[in-house]
Short mmCIF file of N, CA and C in Angstrom, two decimals:
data_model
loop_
_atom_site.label_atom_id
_atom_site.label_comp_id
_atom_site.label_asym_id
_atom_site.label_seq_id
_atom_site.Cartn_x
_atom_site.Cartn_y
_atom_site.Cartn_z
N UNK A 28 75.26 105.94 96.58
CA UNK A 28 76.72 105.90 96.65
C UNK A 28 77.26 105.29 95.36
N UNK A 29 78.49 105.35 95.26
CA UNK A 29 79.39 104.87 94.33
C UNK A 29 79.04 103.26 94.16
N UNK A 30 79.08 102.51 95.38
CA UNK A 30 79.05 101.54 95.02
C UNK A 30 77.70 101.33 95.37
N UNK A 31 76.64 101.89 95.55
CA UNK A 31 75.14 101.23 94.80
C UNK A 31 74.86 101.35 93.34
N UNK A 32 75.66 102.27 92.80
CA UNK A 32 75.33 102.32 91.40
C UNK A 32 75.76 101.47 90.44
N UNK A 33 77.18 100.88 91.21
CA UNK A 33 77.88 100.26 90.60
C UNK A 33 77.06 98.41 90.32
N UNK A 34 76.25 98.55 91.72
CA UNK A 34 75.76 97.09 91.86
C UNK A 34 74.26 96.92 90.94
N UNK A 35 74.09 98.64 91.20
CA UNK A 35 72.98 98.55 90.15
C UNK A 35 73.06 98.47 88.68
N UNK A 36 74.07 99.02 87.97
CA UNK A 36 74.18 98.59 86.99
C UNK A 36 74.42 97.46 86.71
N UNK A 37 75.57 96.39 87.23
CA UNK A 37 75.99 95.66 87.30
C UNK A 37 74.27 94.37 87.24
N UNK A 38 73.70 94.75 88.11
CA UNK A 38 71.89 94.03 88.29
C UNK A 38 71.68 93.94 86.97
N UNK A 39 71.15 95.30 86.56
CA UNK A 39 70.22 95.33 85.36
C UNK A 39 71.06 95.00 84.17
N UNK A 40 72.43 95.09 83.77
CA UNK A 40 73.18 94.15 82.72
C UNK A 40 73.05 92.84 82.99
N UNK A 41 73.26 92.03 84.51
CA UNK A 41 73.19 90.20 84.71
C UNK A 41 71.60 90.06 84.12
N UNK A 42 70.23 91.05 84.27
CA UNK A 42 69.04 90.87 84.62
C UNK A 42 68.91 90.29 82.71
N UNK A 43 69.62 91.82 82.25
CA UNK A 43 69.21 91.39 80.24
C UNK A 43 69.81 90.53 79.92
N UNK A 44 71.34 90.49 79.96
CA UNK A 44 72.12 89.30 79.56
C UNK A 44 71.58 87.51 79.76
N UNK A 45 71.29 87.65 81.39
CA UNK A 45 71.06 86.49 81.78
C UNK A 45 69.68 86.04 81.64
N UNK A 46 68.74 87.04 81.86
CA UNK A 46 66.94 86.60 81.79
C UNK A 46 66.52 86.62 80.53
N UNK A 47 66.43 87.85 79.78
CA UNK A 47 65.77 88.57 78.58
C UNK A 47 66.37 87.61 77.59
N UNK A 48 67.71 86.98 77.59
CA UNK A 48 67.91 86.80 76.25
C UNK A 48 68.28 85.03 76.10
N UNK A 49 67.57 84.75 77.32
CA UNK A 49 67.87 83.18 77.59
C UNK A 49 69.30 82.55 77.78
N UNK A 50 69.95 82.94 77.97
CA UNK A 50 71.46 82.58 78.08
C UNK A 50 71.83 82.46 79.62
N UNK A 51 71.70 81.14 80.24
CA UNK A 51 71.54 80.53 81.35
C UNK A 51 72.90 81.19 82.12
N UNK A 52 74.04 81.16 81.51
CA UNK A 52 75.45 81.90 82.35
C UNK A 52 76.15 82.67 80.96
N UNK A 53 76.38 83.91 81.41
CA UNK A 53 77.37 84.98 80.81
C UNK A 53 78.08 85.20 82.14
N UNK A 54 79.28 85.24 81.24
CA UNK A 54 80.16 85.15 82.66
C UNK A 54 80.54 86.96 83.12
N UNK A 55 80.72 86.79 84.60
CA UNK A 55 81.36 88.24 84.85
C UNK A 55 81.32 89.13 84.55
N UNK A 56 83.13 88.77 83.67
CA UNK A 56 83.21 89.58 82.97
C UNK A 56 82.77 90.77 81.98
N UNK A 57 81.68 90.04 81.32
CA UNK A 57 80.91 90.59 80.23
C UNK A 57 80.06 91.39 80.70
N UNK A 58 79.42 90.91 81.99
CA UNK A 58 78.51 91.91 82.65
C UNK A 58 79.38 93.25 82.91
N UNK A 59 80.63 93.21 83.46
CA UNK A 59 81.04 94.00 83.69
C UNK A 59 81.54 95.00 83.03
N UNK A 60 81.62 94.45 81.86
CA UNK A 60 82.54 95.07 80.43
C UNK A 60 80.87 96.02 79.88
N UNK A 61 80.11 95.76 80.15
CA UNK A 61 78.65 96.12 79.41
C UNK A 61 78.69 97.49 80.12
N UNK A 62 78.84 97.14 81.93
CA UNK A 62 78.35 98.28 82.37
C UNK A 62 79.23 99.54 82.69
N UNK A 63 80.25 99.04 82.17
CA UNK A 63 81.63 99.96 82.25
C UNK A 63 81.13 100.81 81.06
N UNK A 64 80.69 100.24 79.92
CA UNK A 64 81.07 100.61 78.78
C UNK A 64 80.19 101.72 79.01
N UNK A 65 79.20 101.67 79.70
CA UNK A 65 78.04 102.78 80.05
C UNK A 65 78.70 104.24 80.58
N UNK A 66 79.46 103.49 81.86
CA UNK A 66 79.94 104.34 82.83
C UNK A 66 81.24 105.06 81.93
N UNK A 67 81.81 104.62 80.84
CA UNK A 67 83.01 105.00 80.68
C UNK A 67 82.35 106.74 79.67
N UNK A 68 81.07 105.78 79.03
CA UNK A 68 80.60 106.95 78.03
C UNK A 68 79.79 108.21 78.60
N UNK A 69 79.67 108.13 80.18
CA UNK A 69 78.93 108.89 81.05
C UNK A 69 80.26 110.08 81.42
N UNK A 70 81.60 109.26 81.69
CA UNK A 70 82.83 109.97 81.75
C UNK A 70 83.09 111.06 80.76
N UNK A 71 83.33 110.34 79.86
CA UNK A 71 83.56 110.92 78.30
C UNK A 71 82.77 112.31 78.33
N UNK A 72 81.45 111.77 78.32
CA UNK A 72 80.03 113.11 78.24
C UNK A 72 80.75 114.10 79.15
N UNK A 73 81.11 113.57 80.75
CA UNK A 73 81.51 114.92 81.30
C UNK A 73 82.64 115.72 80.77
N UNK A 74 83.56 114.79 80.34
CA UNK A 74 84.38 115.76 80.31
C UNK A 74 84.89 116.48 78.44
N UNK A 75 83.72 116.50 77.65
CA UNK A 75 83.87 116.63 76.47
C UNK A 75 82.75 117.98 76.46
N UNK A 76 81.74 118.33 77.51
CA UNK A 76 81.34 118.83 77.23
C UNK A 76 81.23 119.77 78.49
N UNK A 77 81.83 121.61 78.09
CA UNK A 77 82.34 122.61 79.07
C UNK A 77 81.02 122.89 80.02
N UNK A 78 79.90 122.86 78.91
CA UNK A 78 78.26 123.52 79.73
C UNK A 78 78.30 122.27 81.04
N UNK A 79 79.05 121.16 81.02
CA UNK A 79 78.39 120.37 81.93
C UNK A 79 79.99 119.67 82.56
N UNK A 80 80.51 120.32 83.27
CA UNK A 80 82.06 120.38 83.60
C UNK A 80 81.79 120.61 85.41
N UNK A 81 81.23 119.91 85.83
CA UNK A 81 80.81 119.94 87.35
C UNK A 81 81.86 118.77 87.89
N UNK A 82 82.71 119.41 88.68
CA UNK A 82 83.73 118.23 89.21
C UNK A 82 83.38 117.18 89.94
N UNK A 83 82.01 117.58 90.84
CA UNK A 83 81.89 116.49 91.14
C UNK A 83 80.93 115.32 91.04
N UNK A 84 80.52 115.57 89.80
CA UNK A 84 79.93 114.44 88.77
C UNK A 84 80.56 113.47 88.44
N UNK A 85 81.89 114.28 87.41
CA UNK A 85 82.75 113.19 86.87
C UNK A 85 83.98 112.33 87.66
N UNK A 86 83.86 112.93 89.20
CA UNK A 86 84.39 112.08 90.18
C UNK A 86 83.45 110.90 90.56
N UNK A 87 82.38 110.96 90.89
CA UNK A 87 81.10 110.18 90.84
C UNK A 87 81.70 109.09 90.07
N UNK A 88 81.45 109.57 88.82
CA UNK A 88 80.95 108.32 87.53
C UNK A 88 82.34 107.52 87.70
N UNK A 89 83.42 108.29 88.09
CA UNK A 89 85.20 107.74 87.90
C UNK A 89 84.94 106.52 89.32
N UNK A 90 84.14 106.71 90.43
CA UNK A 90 84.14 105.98 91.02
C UNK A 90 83.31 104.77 91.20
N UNK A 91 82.25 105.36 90.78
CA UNK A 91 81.81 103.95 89.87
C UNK A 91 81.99 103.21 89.05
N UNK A 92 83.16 103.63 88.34
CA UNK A 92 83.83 102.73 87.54
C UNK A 92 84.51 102.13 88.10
N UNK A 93 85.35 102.45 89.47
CA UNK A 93 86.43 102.11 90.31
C UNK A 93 85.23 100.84 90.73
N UNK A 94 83.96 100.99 91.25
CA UNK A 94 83.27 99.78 92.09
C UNK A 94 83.00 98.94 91.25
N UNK A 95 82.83 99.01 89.77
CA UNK A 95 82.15 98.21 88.90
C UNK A 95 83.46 97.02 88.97
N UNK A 96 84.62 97.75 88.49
CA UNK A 96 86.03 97.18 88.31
C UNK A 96 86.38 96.28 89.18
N UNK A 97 85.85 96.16 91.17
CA UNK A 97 86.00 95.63 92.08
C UNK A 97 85.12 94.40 92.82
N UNK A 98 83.92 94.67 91.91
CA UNK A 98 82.73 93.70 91.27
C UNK A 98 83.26 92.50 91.37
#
């Protein structure tokens, strides 16, 4: 669903930010801003490119941006 993907991204950005790079608290935000930035360029891809113009992909990714945002 929309919002497992959202929590999953949201995971694996707290997992690098917070584990991998030793930085005990990054706040929120930043996690959230990381994994948007993913989801926003997953948007973009759909709708920039006609061979891959499936509506309901880029409703998908739009709503995972909506769960990331509600994070």
């Amino acid at each position: 669903t929309p919002r497992e993907k959202a929590d999953e991204l949201y995971s694996k950005y707290d997992d690098l930010l917070n584990k991998d790079f030793g930085n005990p608290i990054v706040f929120d935000n930043q996690i959230k801003q990381c994994a948007l930035i993913a989801v926003n360029e997953l948007i973009e891809f759909t709708y920039n490119y006609t061979d891959y113009n499936e509506k309901s992909t880029k409703e998908y990714w739009i709503e995972v941006k909506q769960e990331i945002e509600k994070l």
